[in-house]
PDB file of C-alpha atoms in Angstrom:
ATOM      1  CA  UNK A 856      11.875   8.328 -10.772  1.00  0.00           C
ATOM      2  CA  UNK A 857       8.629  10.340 -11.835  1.00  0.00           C
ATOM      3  CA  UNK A 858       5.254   8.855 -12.884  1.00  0.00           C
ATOM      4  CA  UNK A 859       5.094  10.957 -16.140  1.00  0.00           C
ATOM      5  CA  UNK A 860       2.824   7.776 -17.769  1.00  0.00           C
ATOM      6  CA  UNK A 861      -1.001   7.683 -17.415  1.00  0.00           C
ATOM      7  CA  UNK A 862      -3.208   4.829 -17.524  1.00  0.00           C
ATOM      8  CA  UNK A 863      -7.138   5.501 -17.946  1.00  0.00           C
ATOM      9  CA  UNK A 864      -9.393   3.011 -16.521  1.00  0.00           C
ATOM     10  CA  UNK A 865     -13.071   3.530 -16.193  1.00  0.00           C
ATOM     11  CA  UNK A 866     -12.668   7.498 -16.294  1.00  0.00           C
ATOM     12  CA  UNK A 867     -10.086   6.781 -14.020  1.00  0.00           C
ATOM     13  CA  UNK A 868      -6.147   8.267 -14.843  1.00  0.00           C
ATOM     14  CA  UNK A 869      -3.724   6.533 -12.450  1.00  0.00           C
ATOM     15  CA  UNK A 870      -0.420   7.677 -12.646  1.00  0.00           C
ATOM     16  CA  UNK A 871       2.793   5.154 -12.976  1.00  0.00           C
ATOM     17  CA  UNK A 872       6.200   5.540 -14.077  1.00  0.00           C
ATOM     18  CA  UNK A 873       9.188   2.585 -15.387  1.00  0.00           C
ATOM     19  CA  UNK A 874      12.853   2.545 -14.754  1.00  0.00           C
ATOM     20  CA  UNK A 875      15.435  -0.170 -14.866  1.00  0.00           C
ATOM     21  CA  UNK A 876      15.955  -3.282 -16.793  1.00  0.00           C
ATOM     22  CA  UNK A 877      15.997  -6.929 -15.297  1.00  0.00           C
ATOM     23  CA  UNK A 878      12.928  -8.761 -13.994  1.00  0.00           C
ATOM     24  CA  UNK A 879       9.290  -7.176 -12.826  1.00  0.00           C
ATOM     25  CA  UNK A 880       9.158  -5.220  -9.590  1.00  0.00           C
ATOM     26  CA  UNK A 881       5.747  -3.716  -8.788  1.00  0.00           C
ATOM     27  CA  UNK A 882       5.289  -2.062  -6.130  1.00  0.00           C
ATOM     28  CA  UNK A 883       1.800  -0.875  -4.426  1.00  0.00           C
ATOM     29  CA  UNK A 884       1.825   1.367  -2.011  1.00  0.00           C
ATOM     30  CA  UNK A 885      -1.338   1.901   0.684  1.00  0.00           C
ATOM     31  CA  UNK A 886      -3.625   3.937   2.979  1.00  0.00           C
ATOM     32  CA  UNK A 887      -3.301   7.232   3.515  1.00  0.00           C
ATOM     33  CA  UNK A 888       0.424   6.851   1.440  1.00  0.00           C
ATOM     34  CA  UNK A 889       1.411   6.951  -1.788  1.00  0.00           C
ATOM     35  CA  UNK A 890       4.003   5.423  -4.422  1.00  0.00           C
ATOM     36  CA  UNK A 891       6.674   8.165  -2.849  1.00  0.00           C
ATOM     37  CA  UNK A 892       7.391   6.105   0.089  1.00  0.00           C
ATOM     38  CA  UNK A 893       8.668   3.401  -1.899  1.00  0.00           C
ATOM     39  CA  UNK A 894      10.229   5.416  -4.537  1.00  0.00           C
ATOM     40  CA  UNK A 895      14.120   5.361  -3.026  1.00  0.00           C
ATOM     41  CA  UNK A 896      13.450   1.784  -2.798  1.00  0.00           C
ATOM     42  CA  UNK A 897      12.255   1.612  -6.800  1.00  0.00           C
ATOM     43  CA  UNK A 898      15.223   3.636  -7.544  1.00  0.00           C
ATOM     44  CA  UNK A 899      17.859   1.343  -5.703  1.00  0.00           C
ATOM     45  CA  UNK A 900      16.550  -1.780  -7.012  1.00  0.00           C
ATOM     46  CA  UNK A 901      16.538  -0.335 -10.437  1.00  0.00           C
ATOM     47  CA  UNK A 902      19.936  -1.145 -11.076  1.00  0.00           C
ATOM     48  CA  UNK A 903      18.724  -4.617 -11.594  1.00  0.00           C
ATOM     49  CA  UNK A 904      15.570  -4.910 -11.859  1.00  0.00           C
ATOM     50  CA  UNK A 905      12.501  -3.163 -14.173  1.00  0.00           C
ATOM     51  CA  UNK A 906      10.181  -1.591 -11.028  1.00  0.00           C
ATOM     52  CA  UNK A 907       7.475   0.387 -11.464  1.00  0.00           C
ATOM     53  CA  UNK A 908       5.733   2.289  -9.310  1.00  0.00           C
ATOM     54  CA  UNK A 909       1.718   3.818  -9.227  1.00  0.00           C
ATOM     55  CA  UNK A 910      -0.768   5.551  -7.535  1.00  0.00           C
ATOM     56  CA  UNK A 911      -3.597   4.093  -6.659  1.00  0.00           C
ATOM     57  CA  UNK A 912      -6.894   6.032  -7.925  1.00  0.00           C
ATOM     58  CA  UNK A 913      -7.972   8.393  -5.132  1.00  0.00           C
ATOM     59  CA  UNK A 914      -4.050   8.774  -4.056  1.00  0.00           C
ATOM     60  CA  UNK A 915      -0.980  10.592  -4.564  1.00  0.00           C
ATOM     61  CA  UNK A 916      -0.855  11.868  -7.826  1.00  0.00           C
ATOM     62  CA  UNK A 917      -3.896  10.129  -9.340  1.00  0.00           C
ATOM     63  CA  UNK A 918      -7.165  10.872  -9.968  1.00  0.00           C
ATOM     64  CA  UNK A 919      -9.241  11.785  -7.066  1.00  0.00           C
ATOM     65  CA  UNK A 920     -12.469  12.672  -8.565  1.00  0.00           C
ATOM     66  CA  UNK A 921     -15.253  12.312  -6.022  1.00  0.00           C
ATOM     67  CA  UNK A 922     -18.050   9.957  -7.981  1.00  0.00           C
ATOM     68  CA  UNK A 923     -15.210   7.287  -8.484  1.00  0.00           C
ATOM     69  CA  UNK A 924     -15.247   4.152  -5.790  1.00  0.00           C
ATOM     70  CA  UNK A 925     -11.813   3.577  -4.061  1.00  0.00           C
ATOM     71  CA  UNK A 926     -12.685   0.778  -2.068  1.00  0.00           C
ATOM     72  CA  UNK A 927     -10.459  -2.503  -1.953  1.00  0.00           C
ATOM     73  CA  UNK A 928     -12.869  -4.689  -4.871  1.00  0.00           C
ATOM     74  CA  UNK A 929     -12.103  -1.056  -7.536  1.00  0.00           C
ATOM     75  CA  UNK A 930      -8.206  -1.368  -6.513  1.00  0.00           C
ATOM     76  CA  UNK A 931      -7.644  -4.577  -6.942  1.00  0.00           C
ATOM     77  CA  UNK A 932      -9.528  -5.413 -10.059  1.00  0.00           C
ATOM     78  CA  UNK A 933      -7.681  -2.196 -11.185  1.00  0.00           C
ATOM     79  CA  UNK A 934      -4.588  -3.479 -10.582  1.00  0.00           C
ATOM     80  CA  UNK A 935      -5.436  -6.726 -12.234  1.00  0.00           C
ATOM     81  CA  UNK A 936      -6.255  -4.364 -15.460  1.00  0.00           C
ATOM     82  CA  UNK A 937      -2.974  -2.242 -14.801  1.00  0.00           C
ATOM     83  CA  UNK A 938      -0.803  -5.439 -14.850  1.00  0.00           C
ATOM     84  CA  UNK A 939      -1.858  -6.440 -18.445  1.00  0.00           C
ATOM     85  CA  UNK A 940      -1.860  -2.944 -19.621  1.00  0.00           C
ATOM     86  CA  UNK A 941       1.938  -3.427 -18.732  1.00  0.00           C
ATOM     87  CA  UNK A 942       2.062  -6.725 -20.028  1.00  0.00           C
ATOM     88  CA  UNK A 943       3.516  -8.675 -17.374  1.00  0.00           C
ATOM     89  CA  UNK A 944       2.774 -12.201 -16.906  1.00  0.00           C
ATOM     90  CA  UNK A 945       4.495 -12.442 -13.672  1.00  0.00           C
ATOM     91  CA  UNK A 946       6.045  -9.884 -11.845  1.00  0.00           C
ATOM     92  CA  UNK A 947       7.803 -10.076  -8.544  1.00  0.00           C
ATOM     93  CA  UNK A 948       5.195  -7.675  -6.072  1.00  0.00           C
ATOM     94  CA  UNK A 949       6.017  -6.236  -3.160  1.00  0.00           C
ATOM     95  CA  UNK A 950       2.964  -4.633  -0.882  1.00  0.00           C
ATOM     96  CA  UNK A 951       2.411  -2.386   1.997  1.00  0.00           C
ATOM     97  CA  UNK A 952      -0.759  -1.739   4.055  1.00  0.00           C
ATOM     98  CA  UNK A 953      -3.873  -1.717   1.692  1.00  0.00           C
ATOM     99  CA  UNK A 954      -1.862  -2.171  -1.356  1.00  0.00           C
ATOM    100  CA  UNK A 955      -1.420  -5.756   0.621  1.00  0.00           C
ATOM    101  CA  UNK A 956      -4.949  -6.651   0.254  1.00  0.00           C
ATOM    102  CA  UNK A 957      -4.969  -5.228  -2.971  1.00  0.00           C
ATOM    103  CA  UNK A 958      -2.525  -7.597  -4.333  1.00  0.00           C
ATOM    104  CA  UNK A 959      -3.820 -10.564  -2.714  1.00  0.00           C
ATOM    105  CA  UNK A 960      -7.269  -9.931  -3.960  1.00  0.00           C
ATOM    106  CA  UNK A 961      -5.671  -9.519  -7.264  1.00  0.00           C
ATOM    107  CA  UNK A 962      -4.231 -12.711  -7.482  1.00  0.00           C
ATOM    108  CA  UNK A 963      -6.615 -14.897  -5.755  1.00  0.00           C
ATOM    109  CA  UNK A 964     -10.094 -13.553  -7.499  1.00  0.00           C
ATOM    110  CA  UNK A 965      -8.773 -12.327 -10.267  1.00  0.00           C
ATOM    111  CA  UNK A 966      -5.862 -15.098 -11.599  1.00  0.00           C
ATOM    112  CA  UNK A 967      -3.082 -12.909 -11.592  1.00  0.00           C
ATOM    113  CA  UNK A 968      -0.037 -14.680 -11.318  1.00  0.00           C
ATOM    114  CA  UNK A 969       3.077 -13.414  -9.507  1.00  0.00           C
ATOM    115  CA  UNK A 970       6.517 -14.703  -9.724  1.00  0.00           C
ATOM    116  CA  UNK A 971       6.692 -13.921  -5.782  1.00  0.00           C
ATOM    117  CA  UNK A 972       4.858 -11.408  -3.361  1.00  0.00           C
ATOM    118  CA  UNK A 973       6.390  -9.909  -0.427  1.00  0.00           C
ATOM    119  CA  UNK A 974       3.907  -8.680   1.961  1.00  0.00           C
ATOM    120  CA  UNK A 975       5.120  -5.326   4.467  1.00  0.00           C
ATOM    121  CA  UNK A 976       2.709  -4.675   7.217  1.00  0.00           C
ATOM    122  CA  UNK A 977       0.066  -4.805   5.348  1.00  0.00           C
ATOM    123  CA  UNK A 978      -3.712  -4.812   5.651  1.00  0.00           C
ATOM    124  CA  UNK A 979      -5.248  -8.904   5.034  1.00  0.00           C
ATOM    125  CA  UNK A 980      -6.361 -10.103   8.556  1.00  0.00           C
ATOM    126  CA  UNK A 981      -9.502  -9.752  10.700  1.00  0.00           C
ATOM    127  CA  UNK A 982      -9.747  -7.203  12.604  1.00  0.00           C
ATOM    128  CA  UNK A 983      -8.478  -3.922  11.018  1.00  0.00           C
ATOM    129  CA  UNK A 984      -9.586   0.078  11.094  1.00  0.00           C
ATOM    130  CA  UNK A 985      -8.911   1.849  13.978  1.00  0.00           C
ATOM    131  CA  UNK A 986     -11.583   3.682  16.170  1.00  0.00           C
ATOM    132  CA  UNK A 987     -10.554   6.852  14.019  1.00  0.00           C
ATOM    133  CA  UNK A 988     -11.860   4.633  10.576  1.00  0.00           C
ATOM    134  CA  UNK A 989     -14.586   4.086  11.958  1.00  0.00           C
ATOM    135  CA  UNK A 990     -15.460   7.733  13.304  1.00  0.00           C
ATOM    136  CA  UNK A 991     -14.938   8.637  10.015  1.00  0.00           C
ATOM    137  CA  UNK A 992     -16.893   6.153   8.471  1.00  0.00           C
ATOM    138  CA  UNK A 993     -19.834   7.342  10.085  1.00  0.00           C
ATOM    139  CA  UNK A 994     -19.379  10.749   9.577  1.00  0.00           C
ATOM    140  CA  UNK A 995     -17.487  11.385   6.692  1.00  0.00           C
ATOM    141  CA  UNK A 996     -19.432  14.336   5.451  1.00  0.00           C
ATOM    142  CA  UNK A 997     -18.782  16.220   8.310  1.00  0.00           C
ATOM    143  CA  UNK A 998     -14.720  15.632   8.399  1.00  0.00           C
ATOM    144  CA  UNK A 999     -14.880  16.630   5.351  1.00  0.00           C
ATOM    145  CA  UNK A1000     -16.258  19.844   5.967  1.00  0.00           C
ATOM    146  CA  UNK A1001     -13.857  20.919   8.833  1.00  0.00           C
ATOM    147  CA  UNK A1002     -11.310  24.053   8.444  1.00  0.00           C
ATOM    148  CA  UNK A1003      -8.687  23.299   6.344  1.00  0.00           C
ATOM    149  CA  UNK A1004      -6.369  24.097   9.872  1.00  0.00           C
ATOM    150  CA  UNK A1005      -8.410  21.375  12.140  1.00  0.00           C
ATOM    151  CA  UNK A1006      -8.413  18.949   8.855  1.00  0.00           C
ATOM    152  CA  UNK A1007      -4.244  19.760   8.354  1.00  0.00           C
ATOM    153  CA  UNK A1008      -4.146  19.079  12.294  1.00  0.00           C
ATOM    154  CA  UNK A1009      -5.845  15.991  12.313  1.00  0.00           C
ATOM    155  CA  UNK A1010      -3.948  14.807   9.359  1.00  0.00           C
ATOM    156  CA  UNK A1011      -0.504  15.251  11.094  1.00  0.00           C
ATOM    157  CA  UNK A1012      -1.330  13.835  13.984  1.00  0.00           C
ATOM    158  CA  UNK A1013      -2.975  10.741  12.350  1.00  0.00           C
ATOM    159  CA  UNK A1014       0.110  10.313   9.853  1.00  0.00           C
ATOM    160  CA  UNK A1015       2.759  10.611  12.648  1.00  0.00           C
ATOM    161  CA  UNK A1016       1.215   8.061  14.682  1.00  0.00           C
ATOM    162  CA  UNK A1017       2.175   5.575  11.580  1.00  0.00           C
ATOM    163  CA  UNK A1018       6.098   5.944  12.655  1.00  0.00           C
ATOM    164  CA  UNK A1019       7.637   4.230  15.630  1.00  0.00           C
ATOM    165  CA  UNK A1020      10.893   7.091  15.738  1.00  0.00           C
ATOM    166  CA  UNK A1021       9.400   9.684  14.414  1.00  0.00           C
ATOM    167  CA  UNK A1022       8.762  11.412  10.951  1.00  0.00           C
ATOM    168  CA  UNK A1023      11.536  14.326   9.660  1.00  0.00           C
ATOM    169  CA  UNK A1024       9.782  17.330   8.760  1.00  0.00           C
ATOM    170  CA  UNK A1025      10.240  16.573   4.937  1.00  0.00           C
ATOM    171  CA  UNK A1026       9.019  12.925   5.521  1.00  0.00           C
ATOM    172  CA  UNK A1027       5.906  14.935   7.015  1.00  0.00           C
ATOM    173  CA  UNK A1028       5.634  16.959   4.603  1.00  0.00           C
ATOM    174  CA  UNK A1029       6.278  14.103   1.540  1.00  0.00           C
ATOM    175  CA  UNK A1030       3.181  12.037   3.088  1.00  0.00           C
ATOM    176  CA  UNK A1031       0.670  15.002   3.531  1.00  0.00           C
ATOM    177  CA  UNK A1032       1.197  17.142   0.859  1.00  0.00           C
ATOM    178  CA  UNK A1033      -1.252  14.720  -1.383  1.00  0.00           C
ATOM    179  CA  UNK A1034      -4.502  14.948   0.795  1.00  0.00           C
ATOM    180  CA  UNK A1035      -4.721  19.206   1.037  1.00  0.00           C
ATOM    181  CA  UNK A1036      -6.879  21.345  -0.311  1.00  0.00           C
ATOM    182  CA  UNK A1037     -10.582  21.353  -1.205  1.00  0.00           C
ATOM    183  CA  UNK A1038      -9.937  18.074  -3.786  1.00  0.00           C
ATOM    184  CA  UNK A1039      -6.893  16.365  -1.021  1.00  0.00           C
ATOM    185  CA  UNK A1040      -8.970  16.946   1.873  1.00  0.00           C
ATOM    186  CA  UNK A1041     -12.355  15.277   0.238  1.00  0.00           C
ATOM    187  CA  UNK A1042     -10.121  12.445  -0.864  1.00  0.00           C
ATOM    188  CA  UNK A1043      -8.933  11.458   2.337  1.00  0.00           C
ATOM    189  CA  UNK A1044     -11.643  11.032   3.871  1.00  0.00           C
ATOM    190  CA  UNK A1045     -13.354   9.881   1.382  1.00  0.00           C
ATOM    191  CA  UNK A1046     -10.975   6.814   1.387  1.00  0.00           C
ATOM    192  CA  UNK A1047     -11.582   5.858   4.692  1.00  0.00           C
ATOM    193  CA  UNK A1048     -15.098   5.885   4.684  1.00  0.00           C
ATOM    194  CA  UNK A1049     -15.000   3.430   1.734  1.00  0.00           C
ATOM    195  CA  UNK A1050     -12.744   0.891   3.447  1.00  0.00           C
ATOM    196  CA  UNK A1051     -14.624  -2.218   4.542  1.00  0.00           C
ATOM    197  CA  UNK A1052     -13.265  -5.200   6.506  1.00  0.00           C
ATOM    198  CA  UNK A1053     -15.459  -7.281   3.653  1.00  0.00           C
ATOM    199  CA  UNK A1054     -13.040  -7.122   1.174  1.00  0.00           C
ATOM    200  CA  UNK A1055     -10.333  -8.783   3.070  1.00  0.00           C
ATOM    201  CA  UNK A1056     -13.054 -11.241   4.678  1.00  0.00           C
ATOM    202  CA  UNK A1057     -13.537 -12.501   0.944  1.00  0.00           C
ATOM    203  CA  UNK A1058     -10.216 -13.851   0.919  1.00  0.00           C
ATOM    204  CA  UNK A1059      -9.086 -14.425   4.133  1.00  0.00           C
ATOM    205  CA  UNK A1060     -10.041 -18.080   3.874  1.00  0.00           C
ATOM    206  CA  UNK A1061      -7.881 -18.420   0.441  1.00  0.00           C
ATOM    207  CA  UNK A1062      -4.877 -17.539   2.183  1.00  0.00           C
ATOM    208  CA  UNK A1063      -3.695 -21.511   2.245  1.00  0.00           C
ATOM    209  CA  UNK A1064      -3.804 -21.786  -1.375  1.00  0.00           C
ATOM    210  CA  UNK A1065      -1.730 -19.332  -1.618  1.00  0.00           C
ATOM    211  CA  UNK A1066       0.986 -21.389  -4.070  1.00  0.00           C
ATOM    212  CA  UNK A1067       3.876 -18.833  -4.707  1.00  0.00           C
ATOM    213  CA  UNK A1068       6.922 -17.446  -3.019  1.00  0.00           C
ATOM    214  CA  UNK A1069       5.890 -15.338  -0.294  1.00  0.00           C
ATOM    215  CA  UNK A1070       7.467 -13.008   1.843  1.00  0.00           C
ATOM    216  CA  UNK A1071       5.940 -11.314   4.983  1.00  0.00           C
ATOM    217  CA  UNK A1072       7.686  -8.641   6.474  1.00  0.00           C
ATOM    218  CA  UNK A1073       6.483  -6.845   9.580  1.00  0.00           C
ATOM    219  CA  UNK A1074       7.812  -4.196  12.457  1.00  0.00           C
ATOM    220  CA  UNK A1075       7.854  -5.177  15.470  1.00  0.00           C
ATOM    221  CA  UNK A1076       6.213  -1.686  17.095  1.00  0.00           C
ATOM    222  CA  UNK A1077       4.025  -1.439  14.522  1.00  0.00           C
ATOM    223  CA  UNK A1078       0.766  -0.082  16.160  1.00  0.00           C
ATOM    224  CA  UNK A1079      -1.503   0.165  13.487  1.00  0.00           C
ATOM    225  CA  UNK A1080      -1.364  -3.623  12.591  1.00  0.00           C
ATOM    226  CA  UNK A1081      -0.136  -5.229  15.585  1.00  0.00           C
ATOM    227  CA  UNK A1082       2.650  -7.641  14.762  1.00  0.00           C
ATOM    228  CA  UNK A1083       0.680 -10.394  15.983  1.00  0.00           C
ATOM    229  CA  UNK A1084      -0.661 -10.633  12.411  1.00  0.00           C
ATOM    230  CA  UNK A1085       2.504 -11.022  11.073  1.00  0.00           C
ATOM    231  CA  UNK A1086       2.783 -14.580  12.835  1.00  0.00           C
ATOM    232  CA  UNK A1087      -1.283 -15.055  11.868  1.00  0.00           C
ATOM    233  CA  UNK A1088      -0.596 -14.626   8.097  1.00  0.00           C
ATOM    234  CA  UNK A1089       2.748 -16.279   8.005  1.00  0.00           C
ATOM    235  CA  UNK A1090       1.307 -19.294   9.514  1.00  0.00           C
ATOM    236  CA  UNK A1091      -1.887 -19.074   6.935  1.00  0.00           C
ATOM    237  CA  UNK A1092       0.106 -19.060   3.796  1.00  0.00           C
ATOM    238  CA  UNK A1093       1.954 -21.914   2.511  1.00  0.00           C
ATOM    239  CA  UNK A1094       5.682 -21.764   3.651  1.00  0.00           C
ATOM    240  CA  UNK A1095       5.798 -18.030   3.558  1.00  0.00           C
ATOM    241  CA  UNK A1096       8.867 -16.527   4.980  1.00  0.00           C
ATOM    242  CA  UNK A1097       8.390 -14.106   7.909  1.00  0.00           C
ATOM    243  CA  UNK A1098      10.717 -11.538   8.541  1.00  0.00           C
ATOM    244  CA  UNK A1099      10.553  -9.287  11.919  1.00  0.00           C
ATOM    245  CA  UNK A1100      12.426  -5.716  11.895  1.00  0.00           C
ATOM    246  CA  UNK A1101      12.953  -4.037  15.201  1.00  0.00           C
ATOM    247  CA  UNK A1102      12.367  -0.569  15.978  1.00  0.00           C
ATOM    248  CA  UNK A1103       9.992  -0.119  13.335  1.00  0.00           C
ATOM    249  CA  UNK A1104       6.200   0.936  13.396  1.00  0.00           C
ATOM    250  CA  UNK A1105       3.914   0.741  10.274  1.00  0.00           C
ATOM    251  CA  UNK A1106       6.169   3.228   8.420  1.00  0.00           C
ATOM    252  CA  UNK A1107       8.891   0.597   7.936  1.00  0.00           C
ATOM    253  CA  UNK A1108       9.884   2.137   5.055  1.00  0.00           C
ATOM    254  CA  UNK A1109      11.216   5.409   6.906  1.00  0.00           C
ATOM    255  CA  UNK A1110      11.270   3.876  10.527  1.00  0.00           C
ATOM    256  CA  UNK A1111      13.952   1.391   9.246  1.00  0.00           C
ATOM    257  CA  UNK A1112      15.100   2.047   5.470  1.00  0.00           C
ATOM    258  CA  UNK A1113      19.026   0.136   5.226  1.00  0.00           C
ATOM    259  CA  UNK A1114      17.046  -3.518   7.352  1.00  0.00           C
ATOM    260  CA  UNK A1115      13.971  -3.101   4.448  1.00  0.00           C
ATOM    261  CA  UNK A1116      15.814  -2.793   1.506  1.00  0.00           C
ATOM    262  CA  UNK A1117      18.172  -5.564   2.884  1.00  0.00           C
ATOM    263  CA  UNK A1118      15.198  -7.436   3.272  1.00  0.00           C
ATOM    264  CA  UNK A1119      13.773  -6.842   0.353  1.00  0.00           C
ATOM    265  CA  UNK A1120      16.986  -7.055  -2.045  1.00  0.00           C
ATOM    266  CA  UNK A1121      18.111 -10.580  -0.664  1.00  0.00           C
ATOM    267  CA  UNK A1122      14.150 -11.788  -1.483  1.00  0.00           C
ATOM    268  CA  UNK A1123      14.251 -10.866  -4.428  1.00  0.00           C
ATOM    269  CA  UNK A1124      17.540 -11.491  -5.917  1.00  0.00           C
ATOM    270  CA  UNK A1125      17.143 -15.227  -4.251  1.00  0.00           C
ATOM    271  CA  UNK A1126      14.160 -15.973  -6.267  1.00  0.00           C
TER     272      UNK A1126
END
């Protein structure tokens, strides 16, 4: 499943692709990832289901051009946009890390409806960014003037922390391939400068009226978002279902593949 389709918004080009017939499946991907990790996912489901798949602006295959804003309030009114380019009234979404906010944001300021939303470790509670966001935050200009070796070392390091049993040298390789070079390593950084607890403050306190099916999925060694928020957001949103998965850090999606898509087929084919 490629993204060979473009959508342009505000000078922006985001990349998406469709496969599949059945009901909506969108799936947004987060921060520092891309659609790819959820692309064998997209490509199982598509048997039954229409998913697409997209890269945010300042990720993966998209546009990364350094004037444009990346931060959380650009994504998700993007998104918003990128859902009635497509024409859906009411797809089934299912989120990881930022693209969680993302989607939340989407429906809850900007109307979007969603036939159901399941949530995977993503980024909606107070307090979030490591002490790494925040060096970078504050000196963003210098990281990204570093050797491309010390940036390529850094980046490793950072990504492999994301996985509880460890990344396969082609998983490496799939999640850092986007962010090198002159325009990759700008981006990156770039990125996490503009990410602000704000955005998820905004709606943190809409969380309880929340009225859809939803989902929250979470591993249990997770160490970028503890799974402690798993249980916070779970118990903030309406009946949401919560769903713990053992042996699996923040990359879920490669920590644990066969208990995700389990997960995630049951959900959806339920609803």
């Amino acid at each position: 499943m490629e993204l060979t389709e473009v959508f342009e918004w505000r000078g922006r080009r985001v990349r998406w692709g469709r496969a599949g017939s059945g009901p909506d499946v969108v799936f947004c991907h987060g921060t520092p990832w891309s659609s790819q990790l959820w692309r064998p996912y997209a490509e199982a489901l598509a048997e039954e289901f229409t998913v697409h798949l997209w890269d945010m602006p300042g990720y993966g295959s998209s546009s990364k051009d350094a004037e444009h804003r990346v931060s959380l309030d650009v994504q998700s009114e993007l998104f918003a946009d990128l859902l009635a380019h497509w024409d859906l009234r009411s797809p089934h979404v299912v989120a990881h890390d930022y693209g969680g906010a993302a989607s939340l944001r989407t429906h809850l300021l900007h109307g979007r409806a969603y036939a159901s939303l399941a949530l995977v470790d993503v980024v909606a509670l107070a307090p979030w960014g490591s002490e790494f966001f925040r060096l970078v935050r504050e000196n963003a200009g210098v990281f990204a003037a570093v050797p491309e070796a010390m940036h390529e070392g850094m980046l490793r390091a950072y990504i492999s922390g994301a996985s509880a049993r460890g990344l396969t040298a082609e998983h490496l390789e799939m999640l850092v391939v986007p962010w090198r070079g002159d325009e990759g390593q700008a981006a990156f950084y770039r990125q996490i400068a503009q990410a602000d607890q704000v955005y998820t403050d905004e709606v943190e306190g809409l969380y309880p009226k929340v009225d859809l099916p939803v989902l929250v999925v979470w591993g249990e060694n997770d160490t970028w978002i503890p799974v402690d928020r798993a249980h916070r957001l779970a118990s903030l949103i309406p009946d949401a279902r919560l769903r713990l998965i053992g042996n699996a850090g923040h990359l879920i999606q490669l920590d644990q593949p066969v208990a995700l898509a389990s997960a995630l087929h049951q959900w959806l084919t339920s609803r």
